[in-house]
Short mmCIF file of C-alpha atoms and ligand atoms in Angstrom, two decimals:
data_model
loop_
_atom_site.label_atom_id
_atom_site.label_comp_id
_atom_site.label_asym_id
_atom_site.label_seq_id
_atom_site.Cartn_x
_atom_site.Cartn_y
_atom_site.Cartn_z
CA UNK A 274 -23.87 14.38 9.61
CA UNK A 275 -23.01 11.19 8.70
CA UNK A 276 -20.60 9.57 11.09
CA UNK A 277 -16.94 7.98 10.49
CA UNK A 278 -16.29 4.14 10.37
CA UNK A 279 -14.71 4.89 13.67
CA UNK A 280 -17.56 5.94 15.28
CA UNK A 281 -20.33 3.73 13.77
CA UNK A 282 -18.51 0.70 13.87
CA UNK A 283 -16.61 1.05 16.79
CA UNK A 284 -17.66 -1.87 18.51
CA UNK A 285 -15.99 -4.33 16.28
CA UNK A 286 -12.67 -2.07 15.61
CA UNK A 287 -9.41 -2.24 17.85
CA UNK A 288 -10.46 1.13 19.78
CA UNK A 289 -11.34 2.02 22.83
CA UNK A 290 -13.09 5.32 24.41
CA UNK A 291 -9.46 7.11 24.42
CA UNK A 292 -9.07 6.41 20.38
CA UNK A 293 -9.79 9.78 18.73
CA UNK A 294 -12.36 9.45 16.44
CA UNK A 295 -10.35 10.69 13.73
CA UNK A 296 -12.69 11.73 10.16
CA UNK A 297 -13.32 12.81 7.16
CA UNK A 298 -16.57 11.61 6.99
CA UNK A 299 -15.50 8.10 4.78
CA UNK A 300 -17.41 4.90 4.52
CA UNK A 301 -21.42 5.12 4.18
CA UNK A 302 -20.51 4.61 -0.02
CA UNK A 303 -23.97 4.22 -1.78
CA UNK A 304 -24.29 0.31 -3.26
CA UNK A 305 -25.56 1.38 -6.44
CA UNK A 306 -28.15 -1.41 -8.23
CA UNK A 307 -26.58 -1.82 -12.14
CA UNK A 308 -29.29 -0.47 -14.64
CA UNK A 309 -28.10 -1.80 -17.97
CA UNK A 310 -24.57 -4.39 -17.38
CA UNK A 311 -26.92 -6.71 -14.84
CA UNK A 312 -29.48 -7.16 -17.27
CA UNK A 313 -27.72 -7.38 -20.37
CA UNK A 314 -25.75 -10.66 -18.55
CA UNK A 315 -29.23 -11.67 -17.22
CA UNK A 316 -28.86 -10.67 -13.84
CA UNK A 317 -31.60 -9.13 -11.78
CA UNK A 318 -29.58 -8.32 -8.46
CA UNK A 319 -26.33 -7.08 -9.97
CA UNK A 320 -24.70 -3.97 -7.49
CA UNK A 321 -21.87 -1.60 -7.35
CA UNK A 322 -20.06 -0.47 -4.29
CA UNK A 323 -19.27 2.74 -5.07
CA UNK A 324 -15.67 3.34 -2.85
CA UNK A 325 -14.66 5.95 -5.04
CA UNK A 326 -16.63 8.32 -3.51
CA UNK A 327 -14.90 8.86 0.28
CA UNK A 328 -13.37 12.05 0.98
CA UNK A 329 -10.19 11.06 -0.76
CA UNK A 330 -11.77 8.96 -3.72
CA UNK A 331 -10.73 5.56 -2.94
CA UNK A 332 -11.49 2.71 -0.25
CA UNK A 333 -8.28 3.55 1.17
CA UNK A 334 -9.69 6.30 3.51
CA UNK A 335 -11.25 3.56 5.70
CA UNK A 336 -8.64 1.85 6.92
CA UNK A 337 -6.76 5.40 7.04
CA UNK A 338 -9.30 6.90 9.23
CA UNK A 339 -8.15 3.88 12.27
CA UNK A 340 -4.51 4.16 11.09
CA UNK A 341 -4.36 7.56 11.62
CA UNK A 342 -6.36 7.81 14.82
CA UNK A 343 -4.21 4.98 16.68
CA UNK A 344 -0.86 6.71 15.34
CA UNK A 345 -2.36 9.90 16.72
CA UNK A 346 -3.18 7.78 19.74
CA UNK A 347 0.49 6.32 20.09
CA UNK A 348 1.89 9.79 19.22
CA UNK A 349 3.31 9.77 16.38
CA UNK A 350 3.81 12.59 14.25
CA UNK A 351 4.23 11.37 10.96
CA UNK A 352 2.61 8.84 8.49
CA UNK A 353 4.62 7.02 5.65
CA UNK A 354 4.01 4.88 3.21
CA UNK A 355 4.74 3.80 -0.16
CA UNK A 356 2.13 4.26 -2.78
CA UNK A 357 0.61 3.20 -6.00
CA UNK A 358 -1.23 6.39 -5.76
CA UNK A 359 -4.29 6.05 -3.45
CA UNK A 360 -2.84 4.96 -0.22
CA UNK A 361 -0.59 8.20 -0.38
CA UNK A 362 -3.23 10.52 -1.29
CA UNK A 363 -5.67 8.98 1.31
CA UNK A 364 -2.48 9.36 4.17
CA UNK A 365 -1.82 12.72 2.92
CA UNK A 366 -5.45 13.73 3.19
CA UNK A 367 -5.62 12.46 7.13
CA UNK A 368 -2.27 13.42 7.93
CA UNK A 369 -3.53 16.62 6.92
CA UNK A 370 -6.67 16.69 8.98
CA UNK A 371 -4.72 15.60 12.09
CA UNK A 372 -1.95 17.75 11.74
CA UNK A 373 0.39 15.21 11.31
CA UNK A 374 2.83 15.42 8.47
CA UNK A 375 2.64 12.70 5.80
CA UNK A 376 5.85 11.52 3.76
CA UNK A 377 4.86 9.12 0.77
CA UNK A 378 7.53 7.12 -1.54
CA UNK A 379 6.12 6.44 -4.97
CA UNK A 380 7.29 4.79 -8.02
CA UNK A 381 8.49 7.11 -10.50
CA UNK A 382 5.91 7.31 -13.70
CA UNK A 383 3.77 4.53 -11.66
CA UNK A 384 1.07 6.92 -10.22
CA UNK A 385 -1.62 8.64 -12.36
CA UNK A 386 -1.92 12.39 -12.25
CA UNK A 387 -5.12 12.92 -10.22
CA UNK A 388 -3.66 11.27 -7.20
CA UNK A 389 -0.36 12.89 -7.21
CA UNK A 390 -1.80 16.29 -7.39
CA UNK A 391 -3.64 15.11 -4.67
CA UNK A 392 -0.72 14.52 -2.12
CA UNK A 393 0.73 17.89 -3.29
CA UNK A 394 -2.61 19.77 -2.39
CA UNK A 395 -2.83 17.98 0.85
CA UNK A 396 0.39 18.81 1.33
CA UNK A 397 2.66 15.30 2.03
CA UNK A 398 6.23 15.23 1.27
CA UNK A 399 6.70 13.07 -1.92
CA UNK A 400 9.36 11.09 -2.31
CA UNK A 401 9.36 9.94 -6.15
CA UNK A 402 11.93 6.35 -6.20
CA UNK A 403 13.22 4.82 -9.46
CA UNK A 404 11.86 0.99 -9.01
CA UNK A 405 8.61 -0.21 -8.75
CA UNK A 406 5.72 -0.05 -5.90
CA UNK A 407 7.58 -3.26 -4.33
CA UNK A 408 10.71 -1.65 -3.99
CA UNK A 409 9.32 1.61 -2.26
CA UNK A 410 7.05 -0.86 0.38
CA UNK A 411 10.68 -2.85 1.01
CA UNK A 412 12.16 0.42 1.76
CA UNK A 413 9.65 1.88 3.81
CA UNK A 414 9.33 -1.21 6.01
CA UNK A 415 12.57 -1.04 7.18
CA UNK A 416 11.64 2.04 9.20
CA UNK A 417 9.74 0.13 11.61
CA UNK A 418 11.15 1.12 14.70
CA UNK A 419 10.76 4.86 14.73
CA UNK A 420 7.71 5.51 17.68
CA UNK A 421 7.34 9.07 15.94
CA UNK A 422 7.01 7.54 12.49
CA UNK A 423 3.38 5.58 11.75
CA UNK A 424 3.82 3.46 8.36
CA UNK A 425 -0.21 3.32 7.33
CA UNK A 426 0.45 0.45 4.58
CA UNK A 427 -2.23 -2.03 4.71
CA UNK A 428 0.56 -4.16 6.42
CA UNK A 429 -0.42 -1.66 9.27
CA UNK A 430 -3.03 -3.87 10.86
CA UNK A 431 -5.48 -1.13 11.66
CA UNK A 432 -5.91 -0.57 7.72
CA UNK A 433 -7.31 -4.21 7.17
CA UNK A 434 -9.67 -3.22 10.06
CA UNK A 435 -10.66 -0.39 8.97
CA UNK A 436 -11.11 -1.22 5.23
CA UNK A 437 -13.50 -4.43 6.97
CA UNK A 438 -16.50 -2.38 7.74
CA UNK A 439 -17.19 -2.05 3.94
CA UNK A 440 -17.93 -5.40 3.98
CA UNK A 441 -20.55 -4.26 7.03
CA UNK A 442 -21.88 -1.79 4.87
CA UNK A 443 -22.77 -4.37 1.82
CA UNK A 444 -24.79 -6.40 4.29
CA UNK A 445 -26.49 -3.89 5.72
CA UNK A 446 -27.46 -2.20 2.48
CA UNK A 447 -29.07 -5.48 0.91
CA UNK A 448 -30.04 -6.93 4.41
CA UNK A 449 -28.16 -10.02 3.31
CA UNK A 450 -24.32 -11.00 2.61
CA UNK A 451 -24.06 -10.85 -1.43
CA UNK A 452 -23.88 -14.89 -3.01
CA UNK A 453 -20.58 -13.36 -4.89
CA UNK A 454 -18.12 -10.45 -4.06
CA UNK A 455 -15.58 -9.23 -6.59
CA UNK A 456 -12.58 -6.90 -6.17
CA UNK A 457 -9.99 -5.88 -7.60
CA UNK A 458 -6.88 -7.16 -5.93
CA UNK A 459 -2.82 -5.54 -5.77
CA UNK A 460 -1.38 -5.59 -2.47
CA UNK A 461 -4.11 -8.26 -0.79
CA UNK A 462 -5.25 -5.96 1.49
CA UNK A 463 -8.92 -5.40 0.76
CA UNK A 464 -9.83 -8.87 -0.08
CA UNK A 465 -8.12 -9.64 3.42
CA UNK A 466 -10.38 -7.31 4.97
CA UNK A 467 -13.76 -7.78 2.92
CA UNK A 468 -13.16 -11.58 3.72
CA UNK A 469 -12.33 -10.66 7.74
CA UNK A 470 -15.70 -8.44 7.63
CA UNK A 471 -18.20 -10.92 5.71
CA UNK A 472 -16.68 -14.06 8.46
CA UNK A 473 -17.48 -11.53 11.43
CA UNK A 474 -20.69 -10.50 10.57
CA UNK A 475 -20.93 -14.53 9.79
CA UNK A 476 -19.97 -15.28 13.72
CA UNK A 477 -22.03 -12.45 15.17
CA UNK A 478 -25.46 -12.77 13.42
CA UNK A 479 -25.49 -15.48 11.60
CA UNK A 480 -25.25 -14.10 8.15
CA UNK A 481 -23.85 -16.52 4.87
CA UNK A 482 -20.77 -16.15 3.16
CA UNK A 483 -20.16 -14.46 -0.18
CA UNK A 484 -17.69 -16.37 -2.78
CA UNK A 485 -14.83 -13.77 -3.31
CA UNK A 486 -13.34 -13.21 -6.57
CA UNK A 487 -10.29 -11.38 -6.82
CA UNK A 488 -8.99 -9.85 -9.67
CA UNK A 489 -5.80 -9.41 -10.87
CA UNK A 490 -4.22 -8.19 -13.87
CA UNK A 491 -2.81 -10.10 -16.69
CA UNK A 492 0.76 -8.44 -16.94
CA UNK A 493 0.79 -8.64 -12.83
CA UNK A 494 -0.58 -11.47 -11.47
CA UNK A 495 1.53 -13.32 -8.53
CA UNK A 496 -1.19 -14.70 -6.55
CA UNK A 497 -2.35 -16.23 -10.05
CA UNK A 498 1.15 -17.75 -11.51
CA UNK A 499 1.94 -18.45 -7.32
CA UNK A 500 5.30 -16.60 -7.73
CA UNK A 501 5.99 -13.22 -7.32
CA UNK A 502 6.36 -10.60 -10.79
CA UNK A 503 9.59 -8.73 -10.84
CA UNK A 504 8.66 -6.30 -13.70
CA UNK A 505 4.65 -5.83 -13.01
CA UNK A 506 2.85 -3.80 -16.35
CA UNK A 507 -0.56 -2.83 -16.31
CA UNK A 508 -2.45 0.19 -17.08
CA UNK A 509 -4.06 -0.22 -14.14
CA UNK A 510 -1.80 1.74 -11.87
CA UNK A 511 -3.13 0.83 -8.49
CA UNK A 512 -2.59 -2.51 -8.75
CA UNK A 513 0.66 -2.94 -10.59
CA UNK A 514 2.23 -4.78 -7.41
CA UNK A 515 4.10 -7.91 -8.43
CA UNK A 516 4.38 -9.20 -4.33
CA UNK A 517 1.59 -7.99 -2.33
CA UNK A 518 1.76 -8.11 0.97
CA UNK A 519 -1.16 -10.02 2.35
CA UNK A 520 -0.30 -12.83 -0.12
CA UNK A 521 -1.24 -15.79 2.16
CA UNK A 522 -4.55 -14.24 3.69
CA UNK A 523 -5.77 -13.45 0.35
CA UNK A 524 -5.00 -17.12 -0.59
CA UNK A 525 -7.22 -18.05 2.09
CA UNK A 526 -9.77 -15.49 1.36
CA UNK A 527 -10.31 -17.70 -1.74
CA UNK A 528 -9.98 -20.81 -0.53
CA UNK A 529 -12.22 -20.47 2.79
CA UNK A 530 -14.91 -18.56 0.38
CA UNK A 531 -14.96 -20.75 -2.28
CA UNK A 532 -13.80 -18.32 -4.88
CA UNK A 533 -11.32 -17.76 -7.43
CA UNK A 534 -8.16 -14.90 -7.90
CA UNK A 535 -8.64 -14.58 -11.40
CA UNK A 536 -6.64 -12.79 -14.12
CA UNK A 537 -7.89 -10.50 -16.74
CA UNK A 538 -6.00 -8.01 -19.50
CA UNK A 539 -5.93 -4.48 -20.19
CA UNK A 540 -8.04 -4.51 -23.39
CA UNK A 541 -10.57 -6.42 -20.52
CA UNK A 542 -10.41 -3.94 -17.83
CA UNK A 543 -11.05 -0.91 -20.21
CA UNK A 544 -13.83 -1.97 -21.80
CA UNK A 545 -15.00 -2.93 -18.40
CA UNK A 546 -14.09 0.55 -17.63
CA UNK A 547 -15.68 1.91 -20.53
CA UNK A 548 -19.38 0.14 -19.74
CA UNK A 549 -19.36 1.09 -16.43
CA UNK A 550 -18.73 5.13 -17.58
CA UNK A 551 -21.31 4.53 -20.81
CA UNK A 552 -23.65 1.89 -19.25
CA UNK A 553 -24.21 2.93 -15.84
CA UNK A 554 -22.81 6.45 -15.04
CA UNK A 555 -20.24 5.11 -12.84
CA UNK A 556 -16.75 7.09 -13.05
CA UNK A 557 -14.37 4.72 -11.79
CA UNK A 558 -10.17 4.36 -12.42
CA UNK A 559 -8.81 1.44 -14.27
CA UNK A 560 -8.02 -0.78 -11.43
CA UNK A 561 -11.77 -0.51 -10.66
CA UNK A 562 -12.75 -1.99 -13.37
CA UNK A 563 -10.56 -5.55 -13.23
CA UNK A 564 -13.56 -6.69 -10.72
CA UNK A 565 -16.23 -5.97 -13.19
CA UNK A 566 -14.10 -7.35 -15.90
CA UNK A 567 -13.49 -10.84 -14.34
CA UNK A 568 -17.42 -10.74 -13.39
CA UNK A 569 -17.63 -9.70 -17.51
CA UNK A 570 -15.21 -12.60 -17.91
CA UNK A 571 -17.01 -15.39 -15.84
CA UNK A 572 -20.50 -14.47 -17.19
CA UNK A 573 -19.21 -15.09 -20.70
CA UNK A 574 -18.14 -18.99 -19.98
CA UNK A 575 -21.30 -19.43 -17.82
CA UNK A 576 -19.41 -20.01 -14.49
CA UNK A 577 -22.25 -17.56 -12.81
CA UNK A 578 -25.07 -19.65 -12.46
CA UNK A 579 -27.73 -18.13 -10.63
CA UNK A 580 -25.91 -16.94 -7.48
CA UNK A 581 -27.33 -13.55 -6.54
CA UNK A 582 -27.11 -10.66 -4.90
CA UNK A 583 -23.52 -9.99 -6.61
CA UNK A 584 -21.51 -6.82 -6.01
CA UNK A 585 -18.56 -5.23 -7.57
CA UNK A 586 -16.47 -2.91 -5.50
CA UNK A 587 -15.55 -0.11 -7.52
CA UNK A 588 -12.38 0.96 -5.39
CA UNK A 589 -11.40 4.37 -6.49
CA UNK A 590 -13.00 7.13 -8.38
CA UNK A 591 -12.64 7.91 -12.71
CA UNK A 592 -11.44 11.45 -11.91
CA UNK A 593 -7.79 10.01 -10.14
CA UNK A 594 -6.93 8.81 -13.72
CA UNK A 595 -8.10 11.62 -16.33
CA UNK A 596 -5.64 9.86 -18.84
CA UNK A 597 -7.69 6.42 -18.89
CA UNK A 598 -10.94 8.52 -19.15
CA UNK A 599 -10.01 10.43 -22.82
CA UNK A 600 -7.82 7.42 -24.03
CA UNK A 601 -9.30 6.77 -28.01
CA UNK A 602 -11.32 10.00 -27.72
CA UNK A 603 -11.04 13.30 -29.14
CA UNK A 604 -12.15 16.49 -27.61
CA UNK A 605 -14.19 18.40 -30.03
CA UNK A 606 -12.86 21.22 -32.15
CA UNK A 607 -14.70 25.00 -30.82
CA UNK A 608 -17.33 26.18 -33.29
CA UNK A 609 -19.00 29.32 -33.99
CA UNK A 610 -22.13 29.31 -31.59
CA UNK A 611 -24.67 28.76 -34.10
CA UNK A 612 -27.84 27.51 -33.75
CA UNK A 613 -27.77 25.54 -36.61
CA UNK A 614 -24.74 24.15 -35.26
CA UNK A 615 -26.49 22.88 -32.19
CA UNK A 616 -29.71 21.43 -34.27
CA UNK A 617 -26.79 19.64 -36.40
CA UNK A 618 -25.57 17.92 -33.50
CA UNK A 619 -29.33 17.08 -32.01
CA UNK A 620 -30.55 15.59 -35.28
C1 LIG B 1121 -5.51 -0.08 -3.81
C2 LIG B 1121 -6.29 -0.28 -4.39
C3 LIG B 1121 -6.61 -1.35 -5.04
C4 LIG B 1121 -5.88 -2.65 -4.61
O1 LIG B 1121 -6.31 -3.26 -3.03
P1 LIG B 1121 -5.05 -3.95 -2.50
O2 LIG B 1121 -5.38 -3.42 -0.75
O3 LIG B 1121 -3.99 -3.18 -2.85
O4 LIG B 1121 -5.19 -5.11 -2.81
C5 LIG B 1121 -7.63 -1.85 -6.17
N1 LIG B 1121 -8.16 -0.29 -6.33
C6 LIG B 1121 -7.81 1.22 -5.97
C7 LIG B 1121 -8.03 1.87 -6.92
C8 LIG B 1121 -6.81 1.12 -4.70
O5 LIG B 1121 -6.51 2.27 -4.51
#
């Protein structure tokens, strides 16, 4: 059995021996070497950290394991979050695991079908509110003073702490830190967590530090514009966020690492989404392709040089958003089961 992130990294996390080892087997996700996109770009060492293989299908599970453990330890009975989908799926799963109640607040029309289905299946109480994710987050943050309710958005410090373990794993898997790391940015908790993880490793064991490149969607790029976006728009619902909670730490991660936070268009995101599926066999949801879209954009303008290894974080699983997978495709109609028909297809 593979231990979860609390068990594996207890020495580097804010836990004591009294903290319950809550786990669904999160973490230990594969670092998959690129077989076709990398070579096409002239990159020999391009890797994908496939976080879609976490128990509820996104990296959120790393932080949720720890946030849930600390909530249980503190006597909370309810996990509460606002969510573009994956936080609610993850919170619902860990709440079910621990016999807690999950209350998830999601923007109307703003959540991919698979994620809503997950929250329903895990037995969460779902509150669909009119308005954006930013409004939903603002709402749940007002319930901060009830000790029976644990807010498990990435404003919860244990979320970031748990998520930094992805950086630890990448360095273990590569045997060194990458030169560059590409990651999609929404509420900006994850880029904050990666930077913290890499910095801690550098202090502890002298590992080098990667440049962090954060990808926002053009229609939801407050960190690129330098001001909040009132009506964020993008096909990538997981990063459809106009006023990131971890704003200043994301900017610090960018500047201290010598990286960038840049915007990619929905067309670029969907092109990367398609290439990951068709050229790598990696199914991701649209937001997860944003980092790869930024890599492709930078490669096209020769901004990469010979910085290797390069890691792109694939944040969530493709089955979360089945609509995005079938956009522009047609399901073939049924025909008679004849050898002739099969031969025609085989050519
Ligand atoms: C949450 C999420 C993101 C964005 O992460 P932040 O920490 O909010 O920046 C990106 N991709 C997926 C699939 C997510 O679920």
